[in-house]
PDB file of C-alpha atoms in Angstrom:
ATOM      1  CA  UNK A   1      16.439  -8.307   5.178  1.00  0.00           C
ATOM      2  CA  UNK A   2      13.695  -6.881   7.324  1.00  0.00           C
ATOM      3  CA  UNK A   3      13.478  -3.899   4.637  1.00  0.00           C
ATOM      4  CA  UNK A   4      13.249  -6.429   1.436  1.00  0.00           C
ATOM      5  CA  UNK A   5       9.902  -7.872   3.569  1.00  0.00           C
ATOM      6  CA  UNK A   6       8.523  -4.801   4.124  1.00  0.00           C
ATOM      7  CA  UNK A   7       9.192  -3.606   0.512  1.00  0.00           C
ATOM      8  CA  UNK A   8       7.880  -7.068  -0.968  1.00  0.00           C
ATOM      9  CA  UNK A   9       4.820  -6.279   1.560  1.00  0.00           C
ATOM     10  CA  UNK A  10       4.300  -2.625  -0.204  1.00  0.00           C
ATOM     11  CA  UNK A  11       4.503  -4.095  -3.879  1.00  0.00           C
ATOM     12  CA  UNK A  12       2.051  -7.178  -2.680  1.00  0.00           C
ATOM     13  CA  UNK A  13      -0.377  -4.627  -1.765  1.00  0.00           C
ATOM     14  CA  UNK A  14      -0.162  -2.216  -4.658  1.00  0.00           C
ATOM     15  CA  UNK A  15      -0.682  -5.395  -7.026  1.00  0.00           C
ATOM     16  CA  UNK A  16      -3.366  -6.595  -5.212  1.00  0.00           C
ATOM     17  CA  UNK A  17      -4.960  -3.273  -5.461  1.00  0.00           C
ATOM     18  CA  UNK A  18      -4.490  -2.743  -8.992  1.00  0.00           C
ATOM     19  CA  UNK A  19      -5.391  -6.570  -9.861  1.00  0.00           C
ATOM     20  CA  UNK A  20      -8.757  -5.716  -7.723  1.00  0.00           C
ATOM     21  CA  UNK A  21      -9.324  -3.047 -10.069  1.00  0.00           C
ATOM     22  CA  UNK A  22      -9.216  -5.176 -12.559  1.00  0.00           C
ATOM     23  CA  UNK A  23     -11.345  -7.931 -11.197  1.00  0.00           C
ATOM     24  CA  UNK A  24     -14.269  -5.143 -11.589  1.00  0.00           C
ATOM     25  CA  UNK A  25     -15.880  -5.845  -8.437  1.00  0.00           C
ATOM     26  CA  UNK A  26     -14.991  -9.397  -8.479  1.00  0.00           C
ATOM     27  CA  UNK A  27     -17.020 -10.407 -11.839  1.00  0.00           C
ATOM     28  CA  UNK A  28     -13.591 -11.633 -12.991  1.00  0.00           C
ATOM     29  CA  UNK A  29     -13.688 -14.223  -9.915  1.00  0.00           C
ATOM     30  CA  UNK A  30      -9.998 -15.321 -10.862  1.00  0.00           C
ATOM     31  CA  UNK A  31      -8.409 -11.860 -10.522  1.00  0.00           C
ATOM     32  CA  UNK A  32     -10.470 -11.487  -7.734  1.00  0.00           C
ATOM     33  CA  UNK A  33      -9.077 -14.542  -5.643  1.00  0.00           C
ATOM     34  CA  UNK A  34      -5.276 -12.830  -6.968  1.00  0.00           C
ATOM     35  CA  UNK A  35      -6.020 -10.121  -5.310  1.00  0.00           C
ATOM     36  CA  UNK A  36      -6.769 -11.655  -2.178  1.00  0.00           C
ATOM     37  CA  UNK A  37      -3.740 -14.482  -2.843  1.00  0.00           C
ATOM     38  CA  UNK A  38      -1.459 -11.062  -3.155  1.00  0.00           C
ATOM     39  CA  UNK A  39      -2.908  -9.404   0.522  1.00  0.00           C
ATOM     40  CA  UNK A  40      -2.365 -12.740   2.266  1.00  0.00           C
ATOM     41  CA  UNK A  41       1.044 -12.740   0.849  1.00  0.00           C
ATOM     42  CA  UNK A  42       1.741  -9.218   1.782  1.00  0.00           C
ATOM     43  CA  UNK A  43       0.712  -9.847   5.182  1.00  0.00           C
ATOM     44  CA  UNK A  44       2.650 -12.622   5.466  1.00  0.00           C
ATOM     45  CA  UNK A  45       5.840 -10.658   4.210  1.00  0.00           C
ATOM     46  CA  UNK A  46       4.525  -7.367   6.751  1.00  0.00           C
ATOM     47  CA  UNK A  47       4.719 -10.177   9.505  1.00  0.00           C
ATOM     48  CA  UNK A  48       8.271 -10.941   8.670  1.00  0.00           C
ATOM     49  CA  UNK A  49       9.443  -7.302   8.676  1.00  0.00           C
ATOM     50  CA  UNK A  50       7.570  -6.731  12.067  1.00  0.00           C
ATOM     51  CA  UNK A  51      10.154  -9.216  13.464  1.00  0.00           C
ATOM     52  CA  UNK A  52      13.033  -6.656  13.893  1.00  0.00           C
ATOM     53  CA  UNK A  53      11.300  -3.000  12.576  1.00  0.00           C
ATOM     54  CA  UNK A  54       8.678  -1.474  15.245  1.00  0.00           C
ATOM     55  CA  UNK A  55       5.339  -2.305  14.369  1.00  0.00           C
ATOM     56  CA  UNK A  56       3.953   1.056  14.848  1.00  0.00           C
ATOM     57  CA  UNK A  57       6.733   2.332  12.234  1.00  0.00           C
ATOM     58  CA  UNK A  58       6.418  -0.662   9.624  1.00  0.00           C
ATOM     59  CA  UNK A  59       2.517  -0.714   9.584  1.00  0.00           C
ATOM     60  CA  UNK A  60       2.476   2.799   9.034  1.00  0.00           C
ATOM     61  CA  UNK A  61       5.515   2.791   6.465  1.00  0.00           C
ATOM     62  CA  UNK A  62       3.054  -0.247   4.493  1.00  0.00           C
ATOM     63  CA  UNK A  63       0.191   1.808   4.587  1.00  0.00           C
ATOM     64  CA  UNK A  64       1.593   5.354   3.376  1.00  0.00           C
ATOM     65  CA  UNK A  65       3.898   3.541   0.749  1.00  0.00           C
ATOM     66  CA  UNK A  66       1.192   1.650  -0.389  1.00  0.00           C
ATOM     67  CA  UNK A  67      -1.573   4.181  -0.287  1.00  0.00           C
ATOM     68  CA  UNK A  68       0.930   6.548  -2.306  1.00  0.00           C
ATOM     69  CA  UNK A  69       2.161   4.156  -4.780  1.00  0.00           C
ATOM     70  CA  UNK A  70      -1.088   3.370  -5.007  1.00  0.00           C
ATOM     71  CA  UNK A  71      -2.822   6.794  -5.948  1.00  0.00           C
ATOM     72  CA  UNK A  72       0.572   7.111  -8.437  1.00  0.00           C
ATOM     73  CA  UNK A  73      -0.431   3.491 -10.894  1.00  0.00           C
ATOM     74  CA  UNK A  74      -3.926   4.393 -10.692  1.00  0.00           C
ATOM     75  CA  UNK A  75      -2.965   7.710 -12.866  1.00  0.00           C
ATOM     76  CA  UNK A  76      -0.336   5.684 -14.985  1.00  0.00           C
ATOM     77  CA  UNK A  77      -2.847   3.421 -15.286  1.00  0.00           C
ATOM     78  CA  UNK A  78      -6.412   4.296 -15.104  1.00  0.00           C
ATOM     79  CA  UNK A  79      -5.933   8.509 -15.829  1.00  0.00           C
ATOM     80  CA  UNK A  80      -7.681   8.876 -12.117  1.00  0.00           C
ATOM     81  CA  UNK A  81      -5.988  12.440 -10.522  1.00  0.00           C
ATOM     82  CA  UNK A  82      -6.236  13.340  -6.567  1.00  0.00           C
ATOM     83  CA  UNK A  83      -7.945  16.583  -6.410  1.00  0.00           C
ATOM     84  CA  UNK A  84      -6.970  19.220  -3.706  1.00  0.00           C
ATOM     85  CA  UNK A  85      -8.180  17.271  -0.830  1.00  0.00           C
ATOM     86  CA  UNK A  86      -6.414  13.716  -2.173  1.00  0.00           C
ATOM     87  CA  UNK A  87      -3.455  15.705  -2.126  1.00  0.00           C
ATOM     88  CA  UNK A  88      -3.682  16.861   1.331  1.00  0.00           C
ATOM     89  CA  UNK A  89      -4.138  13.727   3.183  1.00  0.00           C
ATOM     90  CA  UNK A  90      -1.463  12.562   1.166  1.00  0.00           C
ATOM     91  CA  UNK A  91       0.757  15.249   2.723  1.00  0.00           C
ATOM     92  CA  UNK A  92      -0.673  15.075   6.087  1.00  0.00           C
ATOM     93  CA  UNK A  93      -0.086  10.900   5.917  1.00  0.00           C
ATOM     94  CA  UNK A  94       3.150  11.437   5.281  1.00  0.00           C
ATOM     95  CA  UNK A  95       3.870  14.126   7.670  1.00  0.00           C
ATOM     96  CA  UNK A  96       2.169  11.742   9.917  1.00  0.00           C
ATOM     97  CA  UNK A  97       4.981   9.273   9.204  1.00  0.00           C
ATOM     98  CA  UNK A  98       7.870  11.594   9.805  1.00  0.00           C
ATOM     99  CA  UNK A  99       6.314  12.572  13.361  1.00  0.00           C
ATOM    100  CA  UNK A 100       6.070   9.468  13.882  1.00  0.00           C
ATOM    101  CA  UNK A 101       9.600   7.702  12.885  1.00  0.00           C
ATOM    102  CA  UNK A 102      11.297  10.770  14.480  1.00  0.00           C
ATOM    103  CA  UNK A 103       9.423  10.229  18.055  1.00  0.00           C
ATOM    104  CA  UNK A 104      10.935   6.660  17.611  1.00  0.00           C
TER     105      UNK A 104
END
């Protein structure tokens, strides 16, 4: 169950991001407010999965997942591409992760 929280967490977050895209800088106040309804709710699902996964492993699962998934519907959506150096952080992130989880 702890895994369905976190993965509801990463999907709250990408919408959010996405739907904040689309509020265009909050001119479209009710997209706006979605986008903040979605991080609450993502938060609120992170604090769930916090309850039995590390928090130093589940914050930094949310924010590589949802940095990555992230980049990926803002090219399906929006044609934006990483250059060189987007690319790189994404690799070091992750890296980062697998340090991480295996230290654990």
């Amino acid at each position: 169950m702890d895994l369905v929280f976190l993965a509801s967490a990463v999907s709250l977050d990408v919408l959010a991001n996405i739907v904040l895209k689309y509020s265009d800088g909050f001119r479209r106040k009710g997209l706006g407010f979605l986008a903040l309804a979605c991080i609450m709710a993502a938060f609120a699902c992170l604090a769930q999965a916090v309850q039995t996964i590390e928090l130093s492993v589940a914050y930094a699962l949310w924010g590589a997942a949802g940095l990555c998934l992230t980049a990926a519907t803002d090219f399906i959506l929006f044609g934006q591409r990483l250059n060189l150096v987007g690319w790189l952080g994404l690799g070091l992130m992750i890296w980062g992760i697998v340090i991480l989880h295996r230290l654990n």
